[in-house]
Amino acid sequence: MGAVDMDICARVKEDRPLLSVQGVKKLYGNRIGCTDVTFDLFPGEVLGIVGESGSGKSTLLGCLAGHLKPDAGRILYDGRDMGALGEPERRRLSRTEWAFVHQNARDGLRMGVSAGGNVGERLMAVGARNYGTIRDTAADWLGRVEIAADRIDDRPSAFSGGMQQRLQIARNLVTGPRLVFMDEPTGGLDVSVQARLLDLLRGLVRDLGLSVVIVTHDLAVVRLLADRLMVMKSGRVVEQGLTDQVLDDPQHGYTQLLVSSVLQV
Amino acid sequence: MSDYNFAYLDEQTKRMIRRAILKGIAVPGYQVPFASREMPMPYGWGTGGVQVTAACLTPDDRLKVIDQGADDTTNAVSIRKFFQRSAGVAVTEATAEATVIQTRHRIPETPLCEGQILVYQVPIPEPLRFLEPRETETRKMHELEEYGLMHVKLYEDIARHGTIATAYAYPVKVEERYVMDPSPIPKFDNPKLSDNPAIQLFGAGREQRIYALPPYTQVVSLDFEDHPFEASKAPHDCDLCGAGDSYLDEVITDDRGSRMYVCSDTDFCAGRRAAGHVGRLGQPGAAE
């Protein structure tokens, strides 16, 4: 524990939150998507959001990433109000300083474009115009996510599910984002592949000092990755705190149910 | 053909098309939507080009129509006849004498001059179409100048073929703003798009888009620093007129692999032969 705390302290250098969420609310007609969500995310911090299906996790993530427009509340990124930000600026942010890892790798990849092209797209989108440099960077990133260099010209459709997910991560991280949104990054992968992916993610997050908001229903994922944890139910945050604290000593009834529902092998 | 209005289309339609053309000229490279009409020919045969030509023609104009550079192919002959009958305008095969030139897939070899109008037939006006299928998204990408995806296509070319293999419809950037599909002209013709004294109009009938390059517009072919754009052609001289600097068609001449290369621009080739130039297989003085 001590070592982990030191680690967190070293990474959380700045006092100002990178992402500040204040009273965010999203309605679907009369139904609540999520409501009254407030939290701060500091640079280098990993925030886990857990909850059962339909608890508003993905809605919240969509609001944070700018895919959905919240009905109330404010989201400040690096001190700037996202609601007031124009679309050009928001789209620029989303391909430079932000990254979004989809649950289904096919949603985040271009299936008709080679692995190298997939990784290079963000580089070219921000103005890289040297083929050699783009290719070298792509090869380097494929190496970092443990994809063999000779697969660089293969299309993602020829990749396994785990490889596709790793490719999606490489494609997102290549421009050195500060804030990464992940929606169930390990969903649909078998357990051993999940473990390798989590190991990889943990390494990358630590090495690059990324701030991450990770949405999942898998408590093992947040136990491994997240510094802090938020538990959602019916669109509301029912409990939040340090991950180990919440998981080892759950206070809210729902959290207790969630933790005790995990199958022990 | 007194039953039809001059140049087939009614005056209100021509007016609508002219407004789209003027807007296109005002915003070079921007695809202007227009209410494309049903024409007496199938889509893909130049319905867009024909409507633009019809809107531009005046009784004093002299029209030239080419298809892949040739004046005597089906598409060119039928469109030329169409305007001869419906507008009664003079026609020519000589590039220098024409005031309006409708073209499919080529820019004439003879340099154009001020006062001429070059009308392109465009099958697919959206350069990002096969990269991003959503039209709402491509419009947004044009709006916000997000053209990284265009380079992904060129990247894929190099990764797969070792060089930029796109040989026609090679994407260009107009006045450092809009990325434009120059219609399926060979990339050999791309340099002629830029700084051209003629007005260049692009009509896509099925897709209902018109775009334009006003005279002397800067047009740059997209490329990579380490894989620069190259205006390629077959590494031969014309076998009829001996020209080494014109775009060539490859013609198979028998079933034993013999082939000849001839200028795709028939007017240019005939002009050179008339001036006494002879190629490998040409006969002196044989020009018609």
XYZ file of C-alpha atoms in Angstrom:
553
model
C 0.000 0.000 0.000
C 2.709 2.458 0.995
C 4.506 2.088 -2.307
C 1.314 2.594 -4.242
C 0.465 5.755 -2.311
C 3.930 7.170 -2.998
C 3.387 6.380 -6.642
C 0.137 8.290 -6.736
C 1.682 11.249 -4.942
C 4.504 11.389 -7.455
C 2.081 11.439 -10.348
C -0.406 13.900 -8.904
C 1.871 16.881 -9.105
C -0.496 19.645 -10.039
C -3.151 21.004 -7.736
C -5.589 21.993 -10.450
C -7.936 19.279 -11.696
C -7.570 18.343 -15.357
C -11.243 17.541 -15.585
C -13.811 19.063 -13.297
C -17.379 17.770 -13.473
C -20.048 19.771 -11.652
C -23.623 18.547 -11.306
C -23.831 16.907 -14.724
C -27.267 15.636 -15.690
C -28.471 13.913 -18.835
C -32.074 13.001 -19.460
C -33.545 10.757 -22.118
C -37.027 12.212 -22.331
C -38.384 11.742 -18.819
C -35.917 9.038 -17.924
C -32.722 9.811 -16.124
C -29.520 8.920 -17.967
C -27.342 10.231 -15.202
C -27.856 13.045 -12.737
C -26.049 15.101 -10.175
C -22.587 13.762 -10.995
C -19.773 15.789 -9.507
C -16.096 14.900 -9.335
C -12.606 16.186 -10.085
C -9.968 14.284 -11.999
C -6.393 15.333 -11.420
C -3.504 14.911 -13.867
C -2.110 11.380 -13.723
C -5.126 10.028 -11.898
C -7.188 7.018 -12.923
C -10.870 7.152 -12.047
C -12.952 4.016 -12.278
C -16.707 4.166 -12.743
C -18.522 0.935 -11.915
C -22.150 -0.035 -11.813
C -24.508 -2.509 -13.382
C -25.847 -2.245 -16.907
C -28.151 0.747 -17.273
C -26.705 2.596 -14.310
C -25.673 5.561 -16.483
C -21.938 4.853 -16.749
C -21.729 5.076 -20.491
C -24.081 8.060 -20.621
C -21.794 9.880 -18.231
C -18.738 8.941 -20.276
C -20.482 10.146 -23.425
C -21.158 13.504 -21.762
C -17.567 13.815 -20.600
C -16.146 12.996 -24.021
C -18.462 15.445 -25.750
C -20.447 12.809 -27.631
C -23.596 13.752 -25.705
C -24.734 17.171 -24.605
C -25.561 17.273 -20.890
C -28.887 18.853 -19.933
C -27.463 20.494 -16.844
C -24.169 21.007 -15.079
C -20.726 22.048 -16.196
C -17.668 20.170 -17.413
C -14.367 22.010 -17.175
C -11.365 20.629 -19.024
C -8.108 22.247 -17.997
C -10.145 25.166 -16.665
C -12.153 25.642 -19.873
C -15.918 25.165 -19.969
C -16.640 22.433 -22.515
C -20.188 23.662 -23.012
C -18.903 26.997 -24.275
C -16.276 25.438 -26.506
C -17.073 25.446 -30.207
C -17.266 22.253 -32.194
C -13.995 22.809 -34.142
C -12.087 23.198 -30.895
C -13.827 20.219 -29.317
C -13.009 18.021 -32.286
C -9.425 19.235 -32.242
C -9.148 18.315 -28.570
C -10.667 14.923 -29.188
C -7.964 14.011 -31.660
C -5.022 15.571 -29.829
C -5.367 15.803 -26.046
C -8.134 13.243 -25.615
C -8.525 9.656 -26.573
C -11.530 7.362 -26.513
C -11.152 3.597 -26.300
C -14.370 1.877 -27.335
C -15.597 -1.380 -25.896
C -15.889 -2.804 -29.375
C -12.591 -2.268 -31.171
C -14.439 -2.169 -34.478
C -16.090 1.086 -33.406
C -12.738 2.732 -32.842
C -10.783 1.340 -35.786
C -10.966 1.741 -39.529
C -11.388 -1.852 -40.558
C -10.456 -1.238 -44.194
C -7.163 0.457 -43.376
C -3.941 -1.314 -42.380
C -2.734 -1.355 -38.774
C -0.028 1.174 -39.612
C -2.563 3.459 -41.267
C -4.862 3.180 -38.263
C -2.114 4.282 -35.907
C -0.886 6.932 -38.336
C -4.302 8.527 -38.875
C -4.166 10.718 -35.782
C -0.634 11.792 -36.663
C -1.714 12.780 -40.152
C -4.787 14.490 -38.712
C -2.538 16.812 -36.747
C -0.337 17.557 -39.733
C 2.339 14.842 -40.017
C 3.330 14.692 -43.687
C 6.465 12.556 -43.669
C 5.738 8.946 -44.579
C 8.936 7.571 -43.037
C 8.364 9.287 -39.702
C 4.704 8.260 -39.566
C 5.598 4.657 -40.323
C 8.404 4.561 -37.760
C 6.105 5.989 -35.094
C 3.385 3.500 -36.008
C 5.873 0.604 -35.829
C 7.112 1.848 -32.467
C 3.573 1.978 -31.083
C 2.666 -1.434 -32.419
C 5.713 -2.698 -30.534
C 4.555 -1.000 -27.359
C 1.202 -2.747 -27.519
C 2.883 -6.058 -28.344
C 1.805 -6.392 -31.949
C 4.517 -7.960 -34.120
C 6.208 -5.537 -36.501
C 5.425 -7.680 -39.536
C 1.687 -7.169 -38.980
C 1.945 -3.422 -39.704
C 0.443 -3.743 -43.193
C -2.305 -6.182 -42.210
C -5.846 -4.973 -41.803
C -7.466 -5.129 -38.356
C -10.022 -7.579 -39.726
C -7.185 -10.127 -39.812
C -6.455 -9.541 -36.112
C -7.801 -11.365 -33.077
C -10.112 -9.524 -30.681
C -7.321 -8.861 -28.203
C -5.007 -7.565 -30.920
C -7.732 -5.291 -32.267
C -8.209 -3.832 -28.803
C -4.453 -3.285 -28.404
C -4.339 -1.694 -31.843
C -7.157 0.624 -30.849
C -5.191 1.650 -27.784
C -2.059 2.323 -29.846
C -4.077 4.370 -32.320
C -5.456 6.469 -29.486
C -2.252 7.035 -27.585
C 0.029 7.838 -30.519
C -0.522 11.595 -30.322
C 0.290 11.627 -26.601
C -3.125 12.515 -25.173
C -3.500 13.778 -21.601
C -6.945 12.382 -20.942
C -8.179 8.951 -21.980
C -11.788 7.764 -21.811
C -12.213 4.009 -21.784
C -15.549 2.268 -22.163
C -15.254 -1.339 -21.017
C -11.834 -1.808 -22.664
C -11.690 -5.469 -21.655
C -15.293 -6.341 -22.486
C -15.725 -9.386 -24.658
C -12.157 -10.648 -24.252
C -11.308 -13.937 -22.612
C -9.712 -13.880 -19.194
C -6.073 -14.472 -20.121
C -6.229 -11.872 -22.890
C -7.916 -9.489 -20.430
C -5.086 -9.958 -17.989
C -2.436 -9.140 -20.585
C -4.376 -6.125 -21.788
C -4.778 -4.837 -18.240
C -1.087 -5.329 -17.606
C -0.301 -3.398 -20.754
C -2.746 -0.603 -19.904
C -1.347 -0.290 -16.403
C 2.178 0.037 -17.784
C 1.170 2.646 -20.365
C -0.858 4.686 -17.881
C 2.049 4.743 -15.427
C 4.718 5.463 -18.059
C 2.829 8.217 -19.842
C 1.246 9.750 -16.735
C -2.204 9.626 -18.340
C -5.398 10.745 -16.695
C -7.993 8.093 -17.329
C -11.717 7.755 -16.836
C -12.489 4.077 -17.152
C -16.011 2.723 -17.242
C -16.498 -0.949 -16.505
C -18.687 -3.437 -14.710
C -15.661 -5.589 -13.949
C -14.398 -4.891 -10.424
C -11.085 -6.635 -11.130
C -10.324 -4.054 -13.819
C -10.760 -1.104 -11.487
C -8.896 -2.900 -8.688
C -5.878 -3.141 -10.989
C -6.076 0.198 -12.771
C -8.034 2.789 -10.848
C -6.812 5.067 -8.076
C -10.296 6.218 -7.231
C -13.655 4.616 -7.703
C -17.148 5.890 -8.294
C -20.107 3.555 -7.918
C -23.241 4.397 -9.911
C -26.755 3.118 -9.616
C -29.867 4.323 -11.463
C -28.015 7.309 -12.873
C -26.690 8.513 -9.525
C -23.332 8.231 -7.807
C -23.967 6.250 -4.659
C -20.442 6.015 -3.336
C -16.975 7.253 -4.221
C -13.528 7.047 -2.696
C -10.149 5.377 -3.033
C -10.500 2.124 -4.927
C -9.184 -0.150 -2.222
C -11.242 1.628 0.387
C -14.471 1.279 -1.553
C -13.875 -2.321 -2.516
C -12.590 -3.496 0.875
C -15.007 -1.534 3.027
C -18.104 -0.755 0.974
C -20.537 1.551 2.790
C -23.546 1.764 0.508
C -25.850 -1.199 0.284
C -25.554 -1.435 -3.466
C -21.760 -1.382 -3.345
C -21.827 -4.147 -0.757
C -24.048 -6.171 -3.060
C -21.751 -5.463 -6.022
C -18.605 -6.492 -4.168
C -20.173 -9.620 -2.706
C -21.517 -10.612 -6.131
C -18.039 -11.208 -7.545
C -17.482 -14.903 -8.007
C -14.456 -16.250 -6.200
C -12.609 -18.918 -8.100
C -35.234 21.605 -82.792
C -37.457 24.622 -82.285
C -39.540 22.574 -79.838
C -36.834 22.877 -77.238
C -35.414 25.934 -75.533
C -31.875 26.988 -76.532
C -29.417 24.362 -75.218
C -32.227 22.026 -74.102
C -32.716 23.320 -70.526
C -35.345 25.954 -69.743
C -34.141 29.403 -68.725
C -35.110 29.050 -65.043
C -33.077 25.860 -64.754
C -30.092 27.458 -66.441
C -30.406 30.379 -64.074
C -30.384 28.012 -61.089
C -27.292 26.247 -62.440
C -25.544 29.553 -63.129
C -26.134 30.609 -59.533
C -24.488 27.381 -58.377
C -21.587 27.972 -60.789
C -21.087 31.534 -59.555
C -21.081 30.335 -55.972
C -18.611 27.622 -56.888
C -16.321 30.168 -58.499
C -16.601 32.408 -55.453
C -15.571 29.538 -53.164
C -13.000 27.554 -55.205
C -13.131 23.825 -54.559
C -16.350 23.936 -52.511
C -19.063 21.531 -53.652
C -22.232 23.542 -54.288
C -25.477 21.538 -54.251
C -27.790 22.137 -57.196
C -31.103 20.733 -58.354
C -29.759 18.421 -61.031
C -32.281 17.711 -63.817
C -33.107 14.510 -65.560
C -31.239 14.606 -68.870
C -31.908 12.548 -72.001
C -28.935 10.301 -71.219
C -28.041 7.853 -68.441
C -26.296 8.892 -65.258
C -22.577 8.309 -65.629
C -22.570 9.571 -69.204
C -21.944 13.160 -68.231
C -25.326 14.472 -67.095
C -23.606 16.939 -64.746
C -21.193 18.189 -67.393
C -23.991 18.545 -69.943
C -26.077 20.695 -67.580
C -23.121 22.947 -66.791
C -22.303 23.252 -70.490
C -25.936 24.046 -71.286
C -25.939 26.802 -68.667
C -22.710 28.297 -70.051
C -23.406 28.146 -73.790
C -24.317 31.245 -75.792
C -25.208 31.209 -79.511
C -21.738 32.589 -80.326
C -19.837 29.822 -78.583
C -17.764 27.158 -80.295
C -18.009 23.823 -78.514
C -15.479 20.994 -78.285
C -16.319 17.727 -76.532
C -13.724 15.127 -75.629
C -13.905 11.754 -73.953
C -10.592 10.404 -72.593
C -8.906 13.022 -74.783
C -10.568 11.840 -77.987
C -13.049 13.832 -80.077
C -14.365 10.783 -81.919
C -15.569 8.420 -79.176
C -19.250 7.636 -78.552
C -19.689 9.866 -75.518
C -17.994 12.840 -77.165
C -19.783 12.461 -80.483
C -23.232 12.123 -78.934
C -22.863 15.091 -76.573
C -21.457 17.232 -79.374
C -24.398 16.290 -81.610
C -26.809 16.947 -78.749
C -25.687 20.570 -78.495
C -25.437 20.995 -82.261
C -29.103 20.060 -82.470
C -30.435 21.660 -79.285
C -28.369 24.863 -79.327
C -27.221 25.122 -82.920
C -23.764 26.218 -81.772
C -20.618 25.832 -83.845
C -18.421 22.875 -82.957
C -14.738 22.220 -83.385
C -12.126 19.624 -82.594
C -9.317 22.160 -82.228
C -8.625 23.002 -78.584
C -7.350 26.494 -79.403
C -10.496 27.423 -81.349
C -13.046 26.256 -78.772
C -14.651 28.627 -76.279
C -16.342 25.872 -74.247
C -14.771 22.430 -73.897
C -16.646 19.623 -72.181
C -14.313 16.857 -71.118
C -14.441 13.425 -69.620
C -11.244 12.291 -67.850
C -8.647 14.521 -69.562
C -7.342 18.068 -69.760
C -6.267 18.899 -73.348
C -2.518 18.936 -74.012
C -2.686 22.298 -75.779
C -2.500 24.938 -73.035
C -5.815 26.699 -72.452
C -6.119 30.447 -72.517
C -8.197 33.175 -70.913
C -11.824 33.218 -71.992
C -12.097 29.465 -72.393
C -14.310 27.340 -70.168
C -13.392 23.730 -69.411
C -16.334 21.645 -68.151
C -15.552 18.346 -66.426
C -17.903 15.397 -66.085
C -17.656 14.192 -62.498
C -18.904 10.805 -61.303
C -18.119 11.222 -57.589
C -17.432 14.756 -56.386
C -16.622 13.816 -52.790
C -12.902 13.000 -52.436
C -13.487 11.527 -48.987
C -16.343 9.252 -50.117
C -14.571 5.905 -49.927
C -12.770 6.829 -46.722
C -15.772 8.099 -44.802
C -19.158 6.886 -46.023
C -21.273 9.344 -44.000
C -22.070 12.423 -46.063
C -22.902 14.408 -42.902
C -19.444 13.601 -41.598
C -17.567 14.460 -44.811
C -19.353 17.812 -44.961
C -18.255 18.448 -41.394
C -14.709 17.447 -42.312
C -14.669 19.941 -45.193
C -16.104 22.606 -42.917
C -13.448 22.090 -40.272
C -10.621 21.338 -42.712
C -10.051 17.905 -41.203
C -8.239 16.308 -44.082
C -5.919 13.877 -42.273
C -7.954 11.004 -43.648
C -6.999 11.871 -47.216
C -3.395 11.213 -46.332
C -4.361 7.879 -44.773
C -5.375 6.811 -48.280
C -2.005 7.882 -49.679
C -0.258 6.185 -46.736
C -2.077 2.946 -47.572
C -0.952 3.267 -51.175
C 2.700 3.526 -50.206
C 2.433 0.789 -47.568
C 0.911 -1.587 -50.098
C 2.614 -0.638 -53.342
C 5.795 1.151 -52.277
C 4.700 4.320 -54.024
C 1.543 6.437 -54.294
C -0.364 4.155 -56.638
C -3.374 6.444 -57.077
C -3.122 7.218 -60.781
C -6.355 9.099 -61.459
C -8.798 11.221 -59.461
C -5.736 12.218 -57.482
C -6.845 14.479 -54.582
C -5.806 18.128 -54.659
C -5.983 21.037 -52.254
C -7.401 24.260 -53.647
C -6.000 27.596 -52.439
C -4.889 25.887 -49.214
C -8.498 25.341 -48.203
C -10.731 22.700 -49.784
C -9.607 19.229 -50.740
C -11.145 18.470 -54.123
C -11.607 15.501 -56.421
C -10.377 16.656 -59.837
C -12.679 14.059 -61.512
C -10.980 10.945 -62.880
C -8.319 12.747 -64.894
C -4.916 10.994 -64.858
C -2.597 12.497 -62.288
C -0.431 13.471 -65.266
C -2.973 16.260 -65.804
C -3.007 17.475 -62.191
C -0.313 20.160 -62.665
C -2.453 21.703 -65.441
C -5.255 22.368 -62.930
C -3.134 24.911 -61.130
C -2.673 28.463 -62.353
C -4.773 27.707 -65.423
C -5.986 30.821 -67.326
C -9.287 29.104 -68.249
C -12.351 28.749 -66.027
C -12.689 25.147 -64.875
C -16.175 23.930 -63.930
C -17.035 20.510 -62.509
C -20.525 19.055 -62.786
C -21.746 15.913 -61.027
C -25.304 15.188 -62.183
C -26.255 12.143 -60.150
C -24.614 13.555 -57.026
C -26.105 17.022 -57.659
C -22.931 18.972 -57.035
C -21.105 21.701 -58.938
C -17.680 23.012 -58.059
C -15.247 25.277 -59.810
C -11.745 26.639 -60.167
C -11.601 30.275 -61.261
C -8.682 31.261 -63.541
C -5.210 31.215 -61.984
C -6.245 29.232 -58.916
C -3.526 27.556 -56.912
C -4.101 23.797 -56.893
C -1.686 21.490 -55.079
C -1.660 17.711 -55.346
C -1.472 16.084 -51.906
C 1.651 14.086 -51.089
C 4.204 13.221 -48.424
C 7.505 15.046 -47.912
C 9.443 11.856 -48.622
C 7.076 10.623 -51.355
C 6.417 13.726 -53.433
C 3.683 13.922 -56.054
C 4.748 12.732 -59.492
C 2.821 13.394 -62.705
C 3.362 9.973 -64.236
C 2.756 8.676 -67.763
C 3.789 5.650 -69.788
C 7.580 5.894 -70.386
C 7.262 6.050 -74.174
C 6.880 8.480 -77.039
C 3.726 8.614 -79.135
C 4.049 6.040 -81.934
C 2.164 8.248 -84.375
C 3.451 11.760 -83.744
C 6.563 11.112 -81.662
C 5.533 13.429 -78.814
C 7.416 12.629 -75.616
C 5.476 14.933 -73.321
C 1.836 13.960 -73.881
C -0.339 11.454 -72.049
C -0.446 8.125 -73.872
C -3.005 5.373 -74.431
C -1.698 1.844 -74.697
C -3.231 -0.017 -77.639
C -2.889 -3.776 -78.034
C -2.397 -4.413 -81.745
C -2.439 -8.223 -82.025
C -2.717 -11.336 -79.889
C 1.054 -11.800 -79.598
C 1.610 -8.947 -77.158
C 2.446 -6.226 -79.638
C 1.310 -2.818 -78.536
C 1.581 0.785 -79.514
C 1.370 3.998 -77.551
C -0.580 6.892 -78.953
C -1.495 10.324 -77.639
C -4.818 10.183 -75.820
C -5.474 13.758 -77.022
C -6.443 13.133 -80.664
C -6.489 16.821 -81.603
C -2.976 17.325 -80.229
C -1.673 14.246 -82.042
C -3.296 15.173 -85.364
C -1.936 18.697 -85.080
C 1.602 17.434 -84.572
C 1.354 15.009 -87.482
C 0.039 17.773 -89.687
C 3.071 19.807 -88.688
C 5.332 17.006 -89.935
C 6.175 15.131 -86.717
C 6.397 11.369 -87.187
C 6.524 8.637 -84.547
C 7.839 5.073 -84.580
C 4.857 3.623 -86.453
C 3.566 6.741 -88.167
C 3.890 7.426 -91.890
C 5.150 10.812 -93.034
C 2.396 12.900 -94.472
C -0.280 10.412 -93.338
C -2.135 12.844 -91.109
C -5.773 13.133 -92.053
